[in-house]
JSON list of C-alpha atoms in Angstrom, two decimals:
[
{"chain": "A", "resi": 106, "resn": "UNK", "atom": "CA", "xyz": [-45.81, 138.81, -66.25]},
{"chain": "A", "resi": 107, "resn": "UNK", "atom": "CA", "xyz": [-45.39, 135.73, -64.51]},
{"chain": "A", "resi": 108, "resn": "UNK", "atom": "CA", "xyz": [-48.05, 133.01, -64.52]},
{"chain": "A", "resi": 109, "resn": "UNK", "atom": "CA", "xyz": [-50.99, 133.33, -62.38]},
{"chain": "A", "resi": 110, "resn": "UNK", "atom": "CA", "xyz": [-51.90, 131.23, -59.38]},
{"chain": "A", "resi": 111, "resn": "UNK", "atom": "CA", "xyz": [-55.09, 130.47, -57.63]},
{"chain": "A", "resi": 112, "resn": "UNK", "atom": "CA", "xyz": [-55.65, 130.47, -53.84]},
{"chain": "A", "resi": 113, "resn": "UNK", "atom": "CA", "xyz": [-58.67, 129.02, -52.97]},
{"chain": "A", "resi": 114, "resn": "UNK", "atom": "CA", "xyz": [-60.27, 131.01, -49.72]},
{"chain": "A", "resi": 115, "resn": "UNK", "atom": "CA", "xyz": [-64.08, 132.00, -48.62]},
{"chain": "A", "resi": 116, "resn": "UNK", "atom": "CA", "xyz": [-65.41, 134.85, -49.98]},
{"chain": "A", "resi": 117, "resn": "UNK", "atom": "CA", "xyz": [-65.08, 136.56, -45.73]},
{"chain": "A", "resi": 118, "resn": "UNK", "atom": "CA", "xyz": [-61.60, 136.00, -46.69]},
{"chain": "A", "resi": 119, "resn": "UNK", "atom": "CA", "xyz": [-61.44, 137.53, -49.80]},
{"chain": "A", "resi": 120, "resn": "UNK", "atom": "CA", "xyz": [-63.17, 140.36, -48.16]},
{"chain": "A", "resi": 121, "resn": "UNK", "atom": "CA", "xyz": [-60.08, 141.18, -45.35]},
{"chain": "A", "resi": 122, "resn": "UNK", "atom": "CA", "xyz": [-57.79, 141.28, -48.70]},
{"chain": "A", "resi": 123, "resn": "UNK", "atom": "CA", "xyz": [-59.90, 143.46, -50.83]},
{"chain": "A", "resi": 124, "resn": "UNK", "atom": "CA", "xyz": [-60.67, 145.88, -47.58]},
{"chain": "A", "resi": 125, "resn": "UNK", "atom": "CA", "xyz": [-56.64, 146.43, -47.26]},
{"chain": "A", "resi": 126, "resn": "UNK", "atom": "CA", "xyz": [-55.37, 146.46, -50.65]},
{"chain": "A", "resi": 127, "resn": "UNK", "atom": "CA", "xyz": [-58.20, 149.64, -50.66]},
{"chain": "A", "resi": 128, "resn": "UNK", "atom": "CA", "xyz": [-56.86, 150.93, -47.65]},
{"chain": "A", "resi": 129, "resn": "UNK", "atom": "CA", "xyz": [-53.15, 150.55, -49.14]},
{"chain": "A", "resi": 130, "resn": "UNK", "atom": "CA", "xyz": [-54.17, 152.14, -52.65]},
{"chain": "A", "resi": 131, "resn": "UNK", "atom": "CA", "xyz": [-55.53, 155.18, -51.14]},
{"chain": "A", "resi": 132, "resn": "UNK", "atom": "CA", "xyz": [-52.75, 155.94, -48.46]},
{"chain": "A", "resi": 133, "resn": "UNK", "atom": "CA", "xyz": [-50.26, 155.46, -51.31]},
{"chain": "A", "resi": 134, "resn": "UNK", "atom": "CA", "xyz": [-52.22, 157.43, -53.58]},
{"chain": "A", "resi": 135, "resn": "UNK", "atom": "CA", "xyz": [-51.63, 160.19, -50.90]},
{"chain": "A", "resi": 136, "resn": "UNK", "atom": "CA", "xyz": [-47.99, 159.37, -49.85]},
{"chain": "A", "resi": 137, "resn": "UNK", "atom": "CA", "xyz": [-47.03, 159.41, -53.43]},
{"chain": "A", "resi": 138, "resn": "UNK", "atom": "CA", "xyz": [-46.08, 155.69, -53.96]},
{"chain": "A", "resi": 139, "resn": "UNK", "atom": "CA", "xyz": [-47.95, 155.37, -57.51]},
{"chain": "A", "resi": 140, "resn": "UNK", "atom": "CA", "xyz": [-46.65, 151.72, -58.22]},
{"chain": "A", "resi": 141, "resn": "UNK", "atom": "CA", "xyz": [-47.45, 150.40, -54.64]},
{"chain": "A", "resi": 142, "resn": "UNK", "atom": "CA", "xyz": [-51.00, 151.78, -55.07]},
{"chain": "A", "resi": 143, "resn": "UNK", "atom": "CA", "xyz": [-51.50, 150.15, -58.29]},
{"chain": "A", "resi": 144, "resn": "UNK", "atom": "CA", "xyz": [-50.45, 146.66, -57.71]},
{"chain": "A", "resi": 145, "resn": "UNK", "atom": "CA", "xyz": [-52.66, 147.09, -54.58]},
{"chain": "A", "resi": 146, "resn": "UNK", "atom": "CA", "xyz": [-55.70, 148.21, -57.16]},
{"chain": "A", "resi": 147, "resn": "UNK", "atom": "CA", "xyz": [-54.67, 145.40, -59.24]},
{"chain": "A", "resi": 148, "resn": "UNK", "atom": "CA", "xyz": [-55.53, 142.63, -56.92]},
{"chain": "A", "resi": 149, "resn": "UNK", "atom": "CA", "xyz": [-59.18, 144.44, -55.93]},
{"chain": "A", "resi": 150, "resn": "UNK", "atom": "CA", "xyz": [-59.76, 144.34, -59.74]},
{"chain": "A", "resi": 151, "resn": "UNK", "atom": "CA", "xyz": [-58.60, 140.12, -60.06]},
{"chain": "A", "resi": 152, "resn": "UNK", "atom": "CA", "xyz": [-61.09, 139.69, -57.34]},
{"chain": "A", "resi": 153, "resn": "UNK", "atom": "CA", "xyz": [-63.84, 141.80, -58.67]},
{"chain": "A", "resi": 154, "resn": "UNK", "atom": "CA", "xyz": [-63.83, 139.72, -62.24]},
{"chain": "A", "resi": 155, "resn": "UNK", "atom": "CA", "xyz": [-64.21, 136.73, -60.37]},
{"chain": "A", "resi": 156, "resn": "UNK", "atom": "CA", "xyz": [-66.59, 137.37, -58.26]},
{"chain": "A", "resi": 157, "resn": "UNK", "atom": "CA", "xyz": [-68.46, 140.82, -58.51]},
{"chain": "A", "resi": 158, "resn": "UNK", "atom": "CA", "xyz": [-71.96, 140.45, -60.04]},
{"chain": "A", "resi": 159, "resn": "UNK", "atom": "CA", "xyz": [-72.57, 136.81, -58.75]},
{"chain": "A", "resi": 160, "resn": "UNK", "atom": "CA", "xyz": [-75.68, 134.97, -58.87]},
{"chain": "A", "resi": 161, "resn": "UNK", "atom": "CA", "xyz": [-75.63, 130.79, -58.02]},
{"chain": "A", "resi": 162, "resn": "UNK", "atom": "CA", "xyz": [-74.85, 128.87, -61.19]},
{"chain": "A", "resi": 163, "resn": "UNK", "atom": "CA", "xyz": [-74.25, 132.05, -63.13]},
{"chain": "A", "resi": 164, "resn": "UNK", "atom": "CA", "xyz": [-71.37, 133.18, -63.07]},
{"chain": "A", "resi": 165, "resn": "UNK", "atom": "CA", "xyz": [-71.33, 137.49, -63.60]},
{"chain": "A", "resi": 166, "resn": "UNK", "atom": "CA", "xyz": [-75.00, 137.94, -63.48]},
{"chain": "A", "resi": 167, "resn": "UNK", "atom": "CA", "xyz": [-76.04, 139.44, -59.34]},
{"chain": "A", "resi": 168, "resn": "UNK", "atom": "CA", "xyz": [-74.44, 140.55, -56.27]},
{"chain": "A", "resi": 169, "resn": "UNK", "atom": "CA", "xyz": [-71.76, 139.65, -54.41]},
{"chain": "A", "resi": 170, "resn": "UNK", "atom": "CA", "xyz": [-71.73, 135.52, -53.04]},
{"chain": "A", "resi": 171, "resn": "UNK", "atom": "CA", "xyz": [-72.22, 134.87, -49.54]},
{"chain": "A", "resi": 172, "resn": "UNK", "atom": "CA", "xyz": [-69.59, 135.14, -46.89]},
{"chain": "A", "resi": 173, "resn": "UNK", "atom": "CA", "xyz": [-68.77, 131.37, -46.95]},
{"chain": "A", "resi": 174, "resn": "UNK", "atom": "CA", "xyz": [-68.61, 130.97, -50.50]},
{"chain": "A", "resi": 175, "resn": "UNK", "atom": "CA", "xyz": [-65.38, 129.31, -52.06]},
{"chain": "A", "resi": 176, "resn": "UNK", "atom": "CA", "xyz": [-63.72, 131.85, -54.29]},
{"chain": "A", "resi": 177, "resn": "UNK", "atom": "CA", "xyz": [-60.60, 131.43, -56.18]},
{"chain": "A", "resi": 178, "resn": "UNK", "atom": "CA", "xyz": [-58.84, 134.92, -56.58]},
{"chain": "A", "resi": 179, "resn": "UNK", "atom": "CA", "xyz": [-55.67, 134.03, -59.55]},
{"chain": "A", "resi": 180, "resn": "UNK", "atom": "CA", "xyz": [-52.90, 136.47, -58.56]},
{"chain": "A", "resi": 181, "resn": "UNK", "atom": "CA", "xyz": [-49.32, 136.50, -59.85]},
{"chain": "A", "resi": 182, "resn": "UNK", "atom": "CA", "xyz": [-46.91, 135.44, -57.56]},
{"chain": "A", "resi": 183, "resn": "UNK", "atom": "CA", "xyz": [-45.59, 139.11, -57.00]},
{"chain": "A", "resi": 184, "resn": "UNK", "atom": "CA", "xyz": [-49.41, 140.25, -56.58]},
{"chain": "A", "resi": 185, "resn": "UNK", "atom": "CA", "xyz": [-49.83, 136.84, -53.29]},
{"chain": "A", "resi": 186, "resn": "UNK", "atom": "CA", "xyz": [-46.39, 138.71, -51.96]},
{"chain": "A", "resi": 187, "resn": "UNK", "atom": "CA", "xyz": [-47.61, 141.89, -52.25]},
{"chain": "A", "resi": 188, "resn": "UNK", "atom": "CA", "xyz": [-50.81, 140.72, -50.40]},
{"chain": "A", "resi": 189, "resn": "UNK", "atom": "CA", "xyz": [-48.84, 139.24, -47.61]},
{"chain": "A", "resi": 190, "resn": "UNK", "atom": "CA", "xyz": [-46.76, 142.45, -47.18]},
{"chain": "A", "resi": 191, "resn": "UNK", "atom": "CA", "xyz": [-49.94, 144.48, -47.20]},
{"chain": "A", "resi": 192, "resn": "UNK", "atom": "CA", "xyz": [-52.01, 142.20, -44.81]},
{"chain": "A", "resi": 193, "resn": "UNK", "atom": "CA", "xyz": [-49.03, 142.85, -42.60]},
{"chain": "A", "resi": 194, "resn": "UNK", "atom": "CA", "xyz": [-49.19, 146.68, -42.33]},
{"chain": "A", "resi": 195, "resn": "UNK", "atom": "CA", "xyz": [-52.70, 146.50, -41.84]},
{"chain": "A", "resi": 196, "resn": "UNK", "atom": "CA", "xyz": [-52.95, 143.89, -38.64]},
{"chain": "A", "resi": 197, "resn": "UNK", "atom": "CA", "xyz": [-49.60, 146.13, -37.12]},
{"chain": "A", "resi": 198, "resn": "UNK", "atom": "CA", "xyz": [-51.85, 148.38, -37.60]},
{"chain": "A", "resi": 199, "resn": "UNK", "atom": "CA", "xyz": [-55.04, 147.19, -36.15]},
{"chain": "A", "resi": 200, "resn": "UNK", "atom": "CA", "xyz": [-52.97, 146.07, -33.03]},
{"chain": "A", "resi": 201, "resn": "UNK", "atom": "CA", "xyz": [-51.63, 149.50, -32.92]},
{"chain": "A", "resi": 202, "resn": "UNK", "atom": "CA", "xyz": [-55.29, 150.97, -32.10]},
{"chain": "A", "resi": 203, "resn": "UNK", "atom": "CA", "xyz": [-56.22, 148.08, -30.09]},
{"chain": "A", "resi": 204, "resn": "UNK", "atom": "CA", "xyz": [-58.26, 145.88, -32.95]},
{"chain": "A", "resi": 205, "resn": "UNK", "atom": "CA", "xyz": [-56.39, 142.39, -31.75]},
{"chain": "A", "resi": 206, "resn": "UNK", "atom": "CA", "xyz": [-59.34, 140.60, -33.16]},
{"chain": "A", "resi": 207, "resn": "UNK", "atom": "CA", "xyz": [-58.88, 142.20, -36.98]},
{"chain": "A", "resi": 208, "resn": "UNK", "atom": "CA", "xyz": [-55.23, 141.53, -36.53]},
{"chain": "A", "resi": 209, "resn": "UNK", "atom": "CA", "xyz": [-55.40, 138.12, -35.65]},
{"chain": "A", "resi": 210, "resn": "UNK", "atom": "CA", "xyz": [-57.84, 137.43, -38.66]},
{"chain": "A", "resi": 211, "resn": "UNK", "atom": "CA", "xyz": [-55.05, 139.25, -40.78]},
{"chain": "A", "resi": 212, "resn": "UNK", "atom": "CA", "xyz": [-52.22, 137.43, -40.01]},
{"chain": "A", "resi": 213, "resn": "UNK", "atom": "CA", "xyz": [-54.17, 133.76, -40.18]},
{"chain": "A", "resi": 214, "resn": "UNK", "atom": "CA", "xyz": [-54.70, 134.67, -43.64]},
{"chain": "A", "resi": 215, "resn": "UNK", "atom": "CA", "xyz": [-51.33, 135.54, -44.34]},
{"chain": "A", "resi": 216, "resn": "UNK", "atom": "CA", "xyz": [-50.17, 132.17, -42.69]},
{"chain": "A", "resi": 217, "resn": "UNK", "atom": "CA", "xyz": [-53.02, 130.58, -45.35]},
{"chain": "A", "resi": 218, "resn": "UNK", "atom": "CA", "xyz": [-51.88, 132.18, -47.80]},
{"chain": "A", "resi": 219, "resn": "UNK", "atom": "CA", "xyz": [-47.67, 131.62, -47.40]},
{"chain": "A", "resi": 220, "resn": "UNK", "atom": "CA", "xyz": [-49.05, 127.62, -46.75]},
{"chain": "A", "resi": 221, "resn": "UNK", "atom": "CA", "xyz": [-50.29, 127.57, -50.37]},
{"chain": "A", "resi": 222, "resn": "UNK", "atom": "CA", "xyz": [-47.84, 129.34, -51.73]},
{"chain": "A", "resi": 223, "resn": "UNK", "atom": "CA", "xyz": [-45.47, 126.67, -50.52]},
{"chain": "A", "resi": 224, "resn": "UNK", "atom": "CA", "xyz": [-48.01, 124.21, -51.90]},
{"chain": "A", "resi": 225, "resn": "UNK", "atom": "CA", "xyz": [-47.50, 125.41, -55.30]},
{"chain": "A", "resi": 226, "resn": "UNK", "atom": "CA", "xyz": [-43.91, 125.45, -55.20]},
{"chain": "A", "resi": 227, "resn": "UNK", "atom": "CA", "xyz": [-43.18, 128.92, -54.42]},
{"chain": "A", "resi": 228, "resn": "UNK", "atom": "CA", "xyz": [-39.63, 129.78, -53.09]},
{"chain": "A", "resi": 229, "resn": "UNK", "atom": "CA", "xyz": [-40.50, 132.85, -50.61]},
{"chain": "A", "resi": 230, "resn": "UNK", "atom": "CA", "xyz": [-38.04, 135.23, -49.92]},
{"chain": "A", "resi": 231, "resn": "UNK", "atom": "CA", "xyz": [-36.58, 135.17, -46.20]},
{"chain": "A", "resi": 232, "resn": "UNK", "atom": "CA", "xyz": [-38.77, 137.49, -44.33]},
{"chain": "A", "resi": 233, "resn": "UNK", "atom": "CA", "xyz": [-41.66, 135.45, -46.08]},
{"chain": "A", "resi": 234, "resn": "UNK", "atom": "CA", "xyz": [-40.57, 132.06, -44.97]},
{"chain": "A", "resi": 235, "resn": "UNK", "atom": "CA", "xyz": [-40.26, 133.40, -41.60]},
{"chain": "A", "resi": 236, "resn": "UNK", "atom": "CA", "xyz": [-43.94, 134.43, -41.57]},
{"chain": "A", "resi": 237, "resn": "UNK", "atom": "CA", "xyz": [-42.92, 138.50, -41.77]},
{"chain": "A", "resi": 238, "resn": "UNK", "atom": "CA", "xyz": [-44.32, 139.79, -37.82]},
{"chain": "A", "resi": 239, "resn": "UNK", "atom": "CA", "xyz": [-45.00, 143.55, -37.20]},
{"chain": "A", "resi": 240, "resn": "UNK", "atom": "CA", "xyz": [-41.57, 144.16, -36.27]},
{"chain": "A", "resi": 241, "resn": "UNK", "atom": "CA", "xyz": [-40.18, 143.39, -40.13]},
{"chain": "A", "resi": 242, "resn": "UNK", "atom": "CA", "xyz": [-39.93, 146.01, -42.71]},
{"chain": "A", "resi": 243, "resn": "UNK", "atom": "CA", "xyz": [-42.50, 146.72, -45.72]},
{"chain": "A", "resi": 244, "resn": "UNK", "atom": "CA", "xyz": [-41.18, 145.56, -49.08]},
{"chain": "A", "resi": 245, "resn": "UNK", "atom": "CA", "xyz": [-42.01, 146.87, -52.43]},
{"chain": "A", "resi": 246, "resn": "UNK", "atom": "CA", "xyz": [-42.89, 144.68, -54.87]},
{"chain": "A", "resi": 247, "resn": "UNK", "atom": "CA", "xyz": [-43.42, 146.14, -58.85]}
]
């Protein structure tokens, strides 16, 4: 497993990744893509020990932080890939059914999130570096 890397982001933020990495995990549970829907479960669950069951100052001890709190989700690189792929699907998607608003959201944290992968020294595959639009092709990722 390679070594883990934080992206800093408000919790609102946090929220658009662990909405579609739910949304991916239970189409692919359906569609029969096992390894896509557990790297998508994956990420939920790197979010949820950070953050689930947050109080002020106390780290694991109430509810969720407020919308503009700073969280700091550590994902492999693979797993930030994997979220740019599926953050992808899911604004073609929202423009699809006329949600230009979600979609826009969407790709601005895709954009946020290629920047810092840069930042950290990330090489990004092709379609990546491009900033991967709705007319590019879904990857897998293990």
């Amino acid at each position: 497993m390679s070594v883990g890397l934080i992206i800093a982001m408000p919790l609102r933020q946090w929220g658009l990744i662990d909405a579609s990495m739910d949304n991916d995990a239970s189409v692919e549970t359906v569609n029969g893509n096992r390894r896509r829907a557990d790297l998508a479960r994956s990420i939920r669950r790197a979010g949820w020990d950070q953050i689930a069951n947050w109080t002020p100052g106390v780290p694991g001890s109430g509810s969720w932080p407020p919308p503009d709190e700073i969280v700091k989700p550590k994902l492999t690189t693979a797993q930030w890939l994997f979220t740019i792929d599926v953050l992808e699907c899911w604004a073609a998607a929202a423009d699809r059914t006329g949600r230009h608003e979600a979609a826009a959201q969407e790709r601005e944290l895709q954009k946020l999130i290629l920047f810092r992968l840069q930042a950290h020294g990330v090489r990004l595959p092709r379609a990546c570096a491009g900033n991967a639009g709705p007319e590019q092709p879904r990857t897998s990722q293990s």
